[in-house]
Amino acid sequence: MNAPLSEIPPDIIVIGGGPAGYVAALEAARLGASVTLVERGPLGGTCLNRGCIPSKTFLRNAEIIEALGQAASRGIRIADPSFTVDLPQAVAAKNAVVAPLVAGIGQLLASRGVEVVRGDAALRSPREAVVDGARRLAAAKAVIVACGSRPAVPPIPGSDDPRVLTSDTLLDLTELPTSLVVIGAGVVGIELAQVFRAYGAAVTLLEAEERVAPFLDAELSEALRQSLARRGIAIRTGVRVSAIRDAGSGLRVSVEGASDLPASHVLLATGRVPDLAAFGALPVETRRGFVAVDDALRASLPGVYAPGDANGRAMLAHAAAAMGAVAARHALGGRAAFDARQVPGCIYGAPEVAWVGLTEAQARAEGEVTVGRFPFAANGRARSAGHTEGFVKVVAGARHHELLGVHIIGPHASELINEAAALRNMEVTAEELADLIHAHPTLSETLMESAAQALGRCLHLPSQR
Ligand code: NAI
């Protein structure tokens, strides 16, 4: 490919328009750089088109269905409480949420003068990319490869059956599964299991590890398992799927050492792998299949950055956006570093789960700790809403009471965690959190109360004396 360079090179080329890429482009442009962003699909990447936002739209439907079930006990009589889910309409409603957000990113990029090139980019050198094998682009300063990830497809025989889905395809399904086997009880598996259970499918969640969401604090993982089971999701942990077979009208999922499971559909939710085609034939250094980067998100190639899922450090949209901004600032000569320890994580659904920092086991491995818990059942706001499941758990250092980790399972955990993350980042102690006046009645009071409980001075739980 020897097409001439027909244009003045922009300072920065960004490959990928997901949260890492579009934020990198916006930040670089804000700092005065000329930026070209190349994207082969819709702007917004996985988060907006196949991940965070579509799944939250569907989880809202699950919430509405659950609320319908609670109406009668709250004195709201609905004449005919039966319902059916019109999946094509649910998909259309999801698409109506996504489309303006995608358009909004285009408007933001345009407002800062970022040139958006449509096509598939591959690096030809650390400063040069080729789009769709035809157009050559060169960067004066740096290339930011924010190429993202795609669902991993494990080598299970039968995975190529069209009824075996990933999060990319399940969210656009227009025929309601009657029975769904979800392989992998990680974030994707747990969220989508809840959606399709609420929609009426029989759902079985299979997990190779001994716990659901094995990365969670063990107590939260157990509480989550119980809450998923209460919602009618069958859960089997410590199991391996050996094959998926076509059984005519449906599928049969073979589990090692156990009987086959029938399913109309199977969801593969066994992790994500980076999409490294954007590096072309360049020998970029990788670690466990992901691009190796330093704290400034620099890859091993000079002037090449790889923020977001590409490096696998924290495969979350908000981490990707933070990484994109760091890469842009660093590429333009600023001092910037990404700190994965400050990134909160969330699993959406009912109840939500959110956490920041160390689990109790991780903290105990580093030294002595004090732990406080406060149940949502003892919080007035949670009780008013009928959301009494779950608790907040604060893990603090035994001596200085620094906040090491905060773990929440319960209503609006993904909102509550941001206060915990902010305070932890600011190195606030459990005393300071316990003394911080929180508005009443709010769910956030549970944070204050669990910090007080870690210190043995919570007044809204019975005395232990
Ligand atoms: P994951 O890594 O969170 O979970 C995959 C699970 O599948 C693991 O628990 C693993 O032990 C299990 N597994 C793997 N192979 C298996 C097999 N053959 N049989 C049974 N179990 C098996 O990956 P997931 O859920 O696919 O999510 C991918 C990424 O996307 C994650 O990094 C996640 O953080 C991110 N994400 C974040 C969301 C959020 O923040 N709410 C939502 C969706 C995804």
Coordinates of C-alpha atoms and ligand atoms in Angstrom, one line a residue:
M1 CA 0.0 0.0 0.0
N2 CA 1.8 3.0 -1.3
A3 CA -0.9 5.6 -1.6
P4 CA 0.4 9.1 -1.2
L5 CA -0.2 11.0 1.9
S6 CA -2.5 13.7 0.6
E7 CA -3.2 15.6 3.7
I8 CA -1.5 17.5 6.5
P9 CA -1.0 14.9 9.3
P10 CA -3.1 15.5 12.4
D11 CA -1.3 15.6 15.7
I12 CA -3.1 12.5 17.0
I13 CA -4.8 9.6 15.3
V14 CA -7.3 7.7 17.4
I15 CA -8.4 4.2 16.3
G16 CA -11.7 3.3 17.9
G17 CA -14.7 5.4 18.9
G18 CA -15.6 3.6 22.1
P19 CA -15.3 5.3 25.5
A20 CA -11.5 5.1 25.5
G21 CA -11.2 6.4 21.9
Y22 CA -13.8 9.1 21.8
V23 CA -12.7 10.5 25.2
A24 CA -9.1 10.5 24.1
A25 CA -10.1 12.4 20.9
L26 CA -12.2 14.9 22.8
E27 CA -9.5 15.5 25.4
A28 CA -6.7 15.8 22.8
A29 CA -8.8 18.3 20.9
R30 CA -9.6 20.2 24.1
L31 CA -5.9 20.5 24.7
G32 CA -5.5 22.1 21.2
A33 CA -4.4 19.1 19.1
S34 CA -5.7 18.3 15.7
V35 CA -7.3 14.9 15.9
T36 CA -8.5 12.3 13.4
L37 CA -10.6 9.4 14.8
V38 CA -11.2 6.2 12.8
E39 CA -14.2 4.0 13.6
R40 CA -15.6 1.1 11.5
G41 CA -18.9 0.9 13.3
P42 CA -21.2 3.2 15.2
L43 CA -19.6 5.7 17.6
G44 CA -19.8 4.7 21.3
G45 CA -18.3 1.2 20.9
T46 CA -19.4 -1.7 23.1
C47 CA -20.6 0.4 25.9
L48 CA -23.2 2.3 23.9
N49 CA -24.1 -0.2 21.3
R50 CA -23.7 -3.7 22.7
G51 CA -23.0 -3.3 26.4
C52 CA -23.6 -0.9 29.3
I53 CA -26.5 1.2 27.9
P54 CA -28.5 -1.5 26.1
S55 CA -28.2 -3.9 29.0
K56 CA -29.3 -1.2 31.5
T57 CA -32.3 -0.5 29.2
F58 CA -33.3 -4.1 29.5
L59 CA -32.6 -4.3 33.2
R60 CA -35.0 -1.3 33.7
N61 CA -37.6 -3.5 32.0
A62 CA -36.8 -6.3 34.5
E63 CA -37.2 -3.7 37.3
I64 CA -40.6 -2.7 36.0
I65 CA -41.7 -6.3 35.9
E66 CA -40.5 -6.8 39.5
A67 CA -42.3 -3.6 40.6
L68 CA -45.5 -5.0 39.1
G69 CA -45.2 -8.0 41.3
Q70 CA -44.9 -5.7 44.4
A71 CA -47.8 -3.5 43.5
A72 CA -50.6 -5.4 45.2
S73 CA -48.8 -5.7 48.5
R74 CA -48.3 -1.9 48.4
G75 CA -52.0 -1.3 47.9
I76 CA -52.0 -0.8 44.2
R77 CA -54.5 -3.2 42.6
I78 CA -54.0 -3.8 38.9
A79 CA -57.0 -5.4 37.3
D80 CA -55.1 -7.9 35.2
P81 CA -51.6 -8.5 36.6
S82 CA -50.6 -10.9 33.8
F83 CA -48.1 -9.5 31.2
T84 CA -46.2 -10.6 28.2
V85 CA -42.9 -9.2 26.9
D86 CA -42.9 -7.9 23.3
L87 CA -39.3 -8.5 22.5
P88 CA -39.2 -6.6 19.2
Q89 CA -40.7 -3.6 20.9
A90 CA -38.2 -3.9 23.8
V91 CA -35.3 -4.0 21.3
A92 CA -36.8 -1.0 19.4
A93 CA -37.1 0.9 22.8
K94 CA -33.4 0.0 23.5
N95 CA -32.4 1.2 20.1
A96 CA -34.3 4.4 20.7
V97 CA -32.2 5.0 23.8
V98 CA -28.9 4.2 22.1
A99 CA -29.4 6.1 18.8
P100 CA -29.4 9.7 20.3
L101 CA -26.5 8.9 22.5
V102 CA -24.5 7.7 19.5
A103 CA -25.5 10.8 17.6
G104 CA -24.5 12.9 20.7
I105 CA -20.9 11.6 20.5
G106 CA -20.7 12.5 16.9
Q107 CA -21.9 16.0 17.8
L108 CA -19.4 16.3 20.6
L109 CA -16.5 15.2 18.3
A110 CA -17.7 17.7 15.6
S111 CA -18.0 20.5 18.2
R112 CA -14.3 20.1 19.0
G113 CA -13.2 19.8 15.4
V114 CA -12.3 16.1 15.5
E115 CA -12.3 14.6 12.0
V116 CA -14.2 11.2 12.0
V117 CA -13.1 8.8 9.3
R118 CA -15.3 5.8 8.7
G119 CA -13.5 2.5 8.1
D120 CA -11.2 -0.2 9.4
A121 CA -7.8 1.1 10.4
A122 CA -4.6 -0.9 10.7
L123 CA -1.2 0.4 11.7
R124 CA 1.5 0.3 9.1
S125 CA 4.1 1.9 11.3
P126 CA 3.9 3.4 14.8
R127 CA 2.9 6.7 13.2
E128 CA 0.9 5.6 10.2
A129 CA -2.4 3.8 9.7
V130 CA -4.2 2.6 6.6
V131 CA -8.0 2.8 6.4
D132 CA -9.8 0.1 4.5
G133 CA -6.5 -0.8 2.8
A134 CA -6.7 2.4 0.8
R135 CA -6.4 5.7 2.7
R136 CA -3.1 6.4 4.4
L137 CA -3.1 8.5 7.6
A138 CA -0.1 9.7 9.4
A139 CA 0.1 11.3 12.9
A140 CA 2.5 14.1 13.8
K141 CA 2.6 13.2 17.5
A142 CA 1.0 9.9 18.5
V143 CA -1.4 7.2 17.7
I144 CA -4.0 6.1 20.3
V145 CA -5.2 2.6 19.6
A146 CA -8.4 2.2 21.5
C147 CA -9.5 -0.9 19.7
G148 CA -11.6 -2.5 22.5
S149 CA -12.6 -6.1 22.9
R150 CA -15.1 -8.7 21.8
P151 CA -16.8 -11.6 23.6
A152 CA -14.5 -14.6 24.0
V153 CA -15.8 -17.8 22.4
P154 CA -14.6 -20.8 24.4
P155 CA -13.6 -23.9 22.5
I156 CA -16.8 -25.7 23.4
P157 CA -18.0 -28.0 20.6
G158 CA -21.3 -26.7 19.2
S159 CA -20.6 -23.0 20.0
D160 CA -21.2 -22.1 16.4
D161 CA -24.9 -23.0 16.5
P162 CA -26.9 -19.8 15.7
R163 CA -28.9 -20.3 19.0
V164 CA -25.6 -20.0 20.9
L165 CA -25.3 -16.3 21.5
T166 CA -23.0 -13.7 23.0
S167 CA -23.8 -10.4 24.5
D168 CA -23.4 -8.9 21.0
T169 CA -26.3 -11.0 19.6
L170 CA -28.5 -11.6 22.7
L171 CA -29.4 -7.9 23.0
D172 CA -30.9 -7.9 19.5
L173 CA -32.8 -11.2 19.8
T174 CA -36.4 -10.7 18.7
E175 CA -37.6 -14.2 19.7
L176 CA -38.0 -14.7 23.4
P177 CA -35.9 -17.7 24.7
T178 CA -38.0 -20.2 26.6
S179 CA -35.0 -21.6 28.4
L180 CA -31.6 -20.0 28.5
V181 CA -28.4 -21.6 29.7
V182 CA -25.8 -18.9 30.6
I183 CA -22.2 -20.1 30.6
G184 CA -20.1 -17.9 32.9
A185 CA -21.4 -16.2 36.1
G186 CA -19.3 -13.0 35.6
V187 CA -20.7 -9.5 35.1
V188 CA -22.3 -10.1 31.7
G189 CA -23.8 -13.5 32.6
I190 CA -25.3 -12.3 35.8
E191 CA -26.9 -9.2 34.3
L192 CA -28.4 -10.9 31.3
A193 CA -29.5 -13.9 33.3
Q194 CA -31.6 -11.5 35.3
V195 CA -33.1 -9.8 32.3
F196 CA -34.2 -13.0 30.6
R197 CA -35.5 -14.5 33.9
A198 CA -37.6 -11.4 34.4
Y199 CA -38.8 -11.8 30.8
G200 CA -40.1 -15.3 31.7
A201 CA -37.4 -17.7 30.5
A202 CA -36.2 -20.6 32.6
V203 CA -32.6 -19.6 33.2
T204 CA -29.6 -21.7 34.4
L205 CA -26.3 -20.0 35.2
L206 CA -23.2 -22.2 35.0
E207 CA -19.9 -21.1 36.5
A208 CA -16.5 -22.9 36.3
E209 CA -15.3 -21.4 39.6
E210 CA -16.9 -22.3 43.0
R211 CA -18.6 -18.9 43.4
V212 CA -20.7 -16.6 41.2
A213 CA -18.8 -13.4 40.3
P214 CA -15.7 -15.0 41.9
F215 CA -13.8 -11.7 41.9
L216 CA -16.3 -10.2 44.5
D217 CA -15.8 -10.1 48.2
A218 CA -16.9 -13.6 49.3
E219 CA -19.8 -12.4 51.4
L220 CA -21.2 -10.3 48.6
S221 CA -20.8 -13.2 46.2
E222 CA -22.8 -15.5 48.5
A223 CA -25.5 -12.8 49.0
L224 CA -25.7 -12.3 45.3
R225 CA -26.1 -16.0 44.7
Q226 CA -29.0 -16.2 47.2
S227 CA -30.7 -13.2 45.6
L228 CA -30.4 -14.7 42.1
A229 CA -31.7 -18.0 43.3
R230 CA -34.7 -16.2 45.0
R231 CA -35.5 -14.7 41.6
G232 CA -35.7 -18.2 40.2
I233 CA -32.4 -18.5 38.5
A234 CA -30.9 -22.0 38.8
I235 CA -27.2 -21.8 39.6
R236 CA -24.5 -24.4 39.3
T237 CA -20.9 -23.5 40.2
G238 CA -17.7 -25.5 39.9
V239 CA -19.0 -27.0 36.6
R240 CA -17.5 -27.2 33.1
V241 CA -19.5 -27.4 29.9
S242 CA -18.1 -30.0 27.6
A243 CA -20.4 -29.6 24.5
I244 CA -23.5 -28.0 23.1
R245 CA -25.6 -30.3 20.9
D246 CA -28.4 -29.7 18.5
A247 CA -31.4 -31.7 19.8
G248 CA -33.7 -30.8 17.0
S249 CA -36.2 -28.4 18.5
G250 CA -33.7 -27.1 21.0
L251 CA -30.2 -27.5 22.3
R252 CA -28.7 -29.8 24.9
V253 CA -25.8 -28.5 27.1
S254 CA -23.5 -31.2 28.3
V255 CA -22.0 -30.5 31.7
E256 CA -19.0 -32.7 32.9
G257 CA -20.1 -35.2 35.5
A258 CA -23.8 -34.1 35.4
S259 CA -26.9 -34.7 33.3
D260 CA -27.5 -32.6 30.2
L261 CA -29.4 -29.4 30.4
P262 CA -32.0 -28.6 27.7
A263 CA -32.1 -25.0 26.4
S264 CA -33.8 -23.0 23.6
H265 CA -30.7 -20.7 23.6
V266 CA -27.3 -20.5 25.2
L267 CA -25.4 -17.4 26.2
L268 CA -21.6 -17.5 26.2
A269 CA -20.5 -15.0 28.9
T270 CA -17.0 -16.3 29.5
G271 CA -15.0 -13.1 29.3
R272 CA -13.8 -10.8 26.6
V273 CA -10.7 -10.8 24.4
P274 CA -9.0 -7.7 22.8
D275 CA -9.4 -7.0 19.2
L276 CA -5.8 -6.4 18.1
A277 CA -6.3 -6.3 14.3
A278 CA -5.7 -2.5 14.5
F279 CA -2.0 -3.2 15.2
G280 CA -1.7 -4.7 11.7
A281 CA 1.5 -6.7 11.4
L282 CA 3.4 -4.6 14.0
P283 CA 5.0 -6.6 16.8
V284 CA 3.3 -5.0 19.8
E285 CA 4.2 -6.5 23.2
T286 CA 1.3 -8.4 24.8
R287 CA 0.6 -9.8 28.3
R288 CA -1.9 -12.7 28.6
G289 CA -3.2 -11.7 25.2
F290 CA -3.8 -8.0 26.0
V291 CA -1.6 -5.1 25.0
A292 CA 1.2 -4.5 27.6
V293 CA 1.0 -0.8 28.7
D294 CA 2.6 1.4 31.4
D295 CA 0.6 3.7 33.7
A296 CA 0.6 6.4 30.9
L297 CA -1.0 3.7 28.6
R298 CA 2.0 3.6 26.4
A299 CA 2.3 0.4 24.4
S300 CA 5.7 -1.1 23.4
L301 CA 5.8 0.8 20.1
P302 CA 7.1 4.4 20.2
G303 CA 4.3 7.0 20.3
V304 CA 1.6 4.4 20.4
Y305 CA -0.9 4.3 23.3
A306 CA -3.5 1.6 24.0
P307 CA -6.2 2.7 26.5
G308 CA -9.4 0.8 27.3
D309 CA -10.2 -2.9 27.0
A310 CA -7.2 -3.4 24.6
N311 CA -4.9 -3.6 27.7
G312 CA -7.2 -5.6 29.9
R313 CA -6.3 -3.6 33.1
A314 CA -9.9 -2.7 34.0
M315 CA -12.4 -3.8 31.4
L316 CA -15.0 -1.2 32.3
A317 CA -16.4 1.8 30.3
H318 CA -15.5 4.3 33.0
A319 CA -12.0 3.0 33.3
A320 CA -11.7 3.1 29.5
A321 CA -12.8 6.8 29.4
A322 CA -10.3 7.6 32.2
M323 CA -7.5 5.8 30.4
G324 CA -8.4 7.6 27.1
A325 CA -8.0 11.0 28.8
V326 CA -4.7 9.9 30.4
A327 CA -3.4 8.7 27.0
A328 CA -4.3 12.0 25.3
R329 CA -2.8 14.2 28.0
H330 CA 0.4 12.2 28.1
A331 CA 0.7 12.1 24.3
L332 CA 0.6 15.9 24.3
G333 CA 3.4 16.2 26.8
G334 CA 1.3 16.3 30.0
R335 CA 1.9 14.4 33.2
A336 CA -0.8 11.8 33.6
A337 CA -1.1 8.3 34.9
F338 CA -4.0 5.8 35.3
D339 CA -4.6 4.2 38.7
A340 CA -6.7 1.1 38.4
R341 CA -7.0 0.8 42.3
Q342 CA -9.4 3.8 42.2
V343 CA -11.8 2.3 39.7
P344 CA -15.2 1.2 41.2
G345 CA -16.8 -1.9 39.7
C346 CA -20.5 -2.6 39.4
I347 CA -22.9 -5.5 38.5
Y348 CA -26.3 -4.1 37.6
G349 CA -29.6 -5.8 38.3
A350 CA -31.7 -6.3 41.4
P351 CA -30.0 -6.1 43.7
E352 CA -27.1 -4.1 42.3
V353 CA -23.5 -4.8 43.4
A354 CA -20.7 -2.3 43.5
W355 CA -17.3 -2.2 45.1
V356 CA -14.1 -0.2 45.3
G357 CA -10.7 -1.2 46.7
L358 CA -9.8 -4.4 48.5
T359 CA -12.0 -7.3 49.4
E360 CA -11.9 -8.4 53.0
A361 CA -9.7 -11.4 52.1
Q362 CA -7.3 -9.2 50.1
A363 CA -7.1 -6.6 52.9
R364 CA -6.5 -9.3 55.6
A365 CA -3.6 -10.7 53.5
E366 CA -1.9 -7.3 53.9
G367 CA -2.6 -6.7 57.6
E368 CA -5.2 -6.4 60.3
V369 CA -8.6 -4.9 59.5
T370 CA -11.8 -3.9 61.1
V371 CA -15.0 -4.6 59.2
G372 CA -18.4 -2.9 59.5
R373 CA -21.7 -4.0 57.9
F374 CA -25.0 -2.2 57.8
P375 CA -28.1 -3.9 56.2
F376 CA -30.5 -2.0 53.9
A377 CA -33.3 -3.6 56.0
A378 CA -32.4 -1.1 58.8
N379 CA -32.5 1.9 56.4
G380 CA -35.7 3.9 56.3
R381 CA -35.4 4.9 52.6
A382 CA -34.7 1.4 51.5
R383 CA -37.7 0.1 53.5
S384 CA -40.0 2.8 52.0
A385 CA -39.0 1.5 48.5
G386 CA -39.4 -2.1 49.5
H387 CA -35.7 -2.7 48.7
T388 CA -34.6 -4.4 51.9
E389 CA -32.2 -6.9 50.4
G390 CA -28.4 -6.5 50.9
F391 CA -25.9 -4.6 53.0
V392 CA -22.9 -2.2 52.9
K393 CA -19.6 -3.6 54.1
V394 CA -16.7 -1.3 55.0
V395 CA -13.2 -2.8 55.4
A396 CA -10.8 -0.4 57.2
G397 CA -7.3 -0.7 58.5
A398 CA -7.3 -1.9 62.2
R399 CA -5.0 0.8 63.3
H400 CA -5.6 4.0 61.3
H401 CA -9.1 3.1 60.1
E402 CA -8.2 4.1 56.5
L403 CA -10.9 2.9 54.1
L404 CA -9.4 -0.1 52.3
G405 CA -12.5 -1.4 50.5
V406 CA -16.2 -0.7 50.4
H407 CA -18.6 -3.4 49.1
I408 CA -22.3 -2.8 48.5
I409 CA -25.1 -5.2 47.5
G410 CA -28.4 -3.5 47.5
P411 CA -30.5 -0.8 45.9
H412 CA -28.6 1.8 43.8
A413 CA -25.3 0.3 44.8
S414 CA -23.8 1.7 41.6
E415 CA -24.7 5.3 42.7
L416 CA -23.7 4.8 46.3
I417 CA -20.2 3.5 45.4
N418 CA -19.1 6.8 44.0
E419 CA -19.2 8.4 47.4
A420 CA -17.2 5.6 48.8
A421 CA -14.7 5.8 45.9
A422 CA -14.3 9.6 46.4
L423 CA -13.8 9.3 50.1
R424 CA -11.3 6.4 49.7
N425 CA -9.4 8.3 47.1
M426 CA -9.3 11.3 49.4
E427 CA -7.9 9.0 52.1
V428 CA -10.8 9.7 54.5
T429 CA -10.9 7.5 57.6
A430 CA -13.8 5.4 58.9
E431 CA -14.2 8.0 61.8
E432 CA -14.5 10.9 59.3
L433 CA -17.1 8.9 57.2
A434 CA -19.0 8.0 60.4
D435 CA -19.1 11.7 61.4
L436 CA -20.1 13.0 57.9
I437 CA -23.7 14.2 58.1
H438 CA -25.8 12.4 55.5
A439 CA -29.2 13.6 54.4
H440 CA -32.1 11.6 55.8
P441 CA -33.8 9.6 54.6
T442 CA -31.3 8.4 52.0
L443 CA -29.7 5.1 51.0
S444 CA -26.3 6.8 51.5
E445 CA -26.8 6.7 55.2
T446 CA -25.9 3.1 55.1
L447 CA -22.3 4.1 54.2
M448 CA -22.0 6.3 57.3
E449 CA -23.6 3.6 59.4
S450 CA -21.4 0.8 58.3
A451 CA -18.3 3.0 58.9
A452 CA -19.6 3.6 62.4
Q453 CA -20.3 -0.1 62.9
A454 CA -16.6 -0.9 61.8
L455 CA -15.6 1.3 64.8
G456 CA -18.1 -0.3 67.2
R457 CA -20.2 2.8 67.5
C458 CA -23.2 2.4 65.2
L459 CA -26.4 3.6 67.0
H460 CA -28.9 2.2 64.5
L461 CA -28.0 -1.4 65.1
P462 CA -28.6 -3.2 68.4
S463 CA -25.8 -3.0 70.8
Q464 CA -23.5 -6.0 70.9
R465 CA -22.9 -5.6 74.7
Ligands
NAI1 P1 -16.0 -12.1 33.4 O1 -14.6 -12.3 33.3 O2 -16.6 -11.1 34.3 O3 -16.8 -13.5 33.8 C1 -16.6 -14.6 33.0 C2 -16.9 -15.8 33.9 O4 -17.0 -17.0 33.2 C3 -15.8 -16.0 35.0 O5 -16.4 -16.1 36.3 C4 -15.3 -17.4 34.6 O6 -14.9 -18.2 35.6 C5 -16.4 -18.0 33.8 N1 -16.1 -19.0 32.8 C6 -15.1 -18.9 31.9 N2 -15.1 -20.0 31.1 C7 -16.1 -20.8 31.5 C8 -16.6 -22.1 31.1 N3 -16.1 -22.7 30.1 N4 -17.6 -22.6 31.8 C9 -18.2 -22.0 32.9 N5 -17.7 -20.8 33.3 C10 -16.7 -20.2 32.7 O7 -16.5 -11.8 31.9 P2 -17.8 -11.3 31.3 O8 -19.0 -11.4 32.3 O9 -18.0 -11.9 30.0 O10 -17.6 -9.7 31.1 C11 -16.5 -9.3 30.3 C12 -16.0 -8.0 30.7 O11 -16.9 -7.0 30.5 C13 -15.6 -8.0 32.1 O12 -14.3 -7.5 32.3 C14 -16.6 -7.1 32.8 O13 -16.0 -6.3 33.8 C15 -17.0 -6.2 31.6 N6 -18.4 -5.8 31.8 C16 -18.7 -4.9 32.8 C17 -20.0 -4.6 33.1 C18 -20.3 -3.7 34.2 O14 -19.5 -3.0 34.7 N7 -21.5 -3.8 34.8 C19 -21.1 -5.2 32.3 C20 -20.7 -6.2 31.3 C21 -19.4 -6.4 31.1

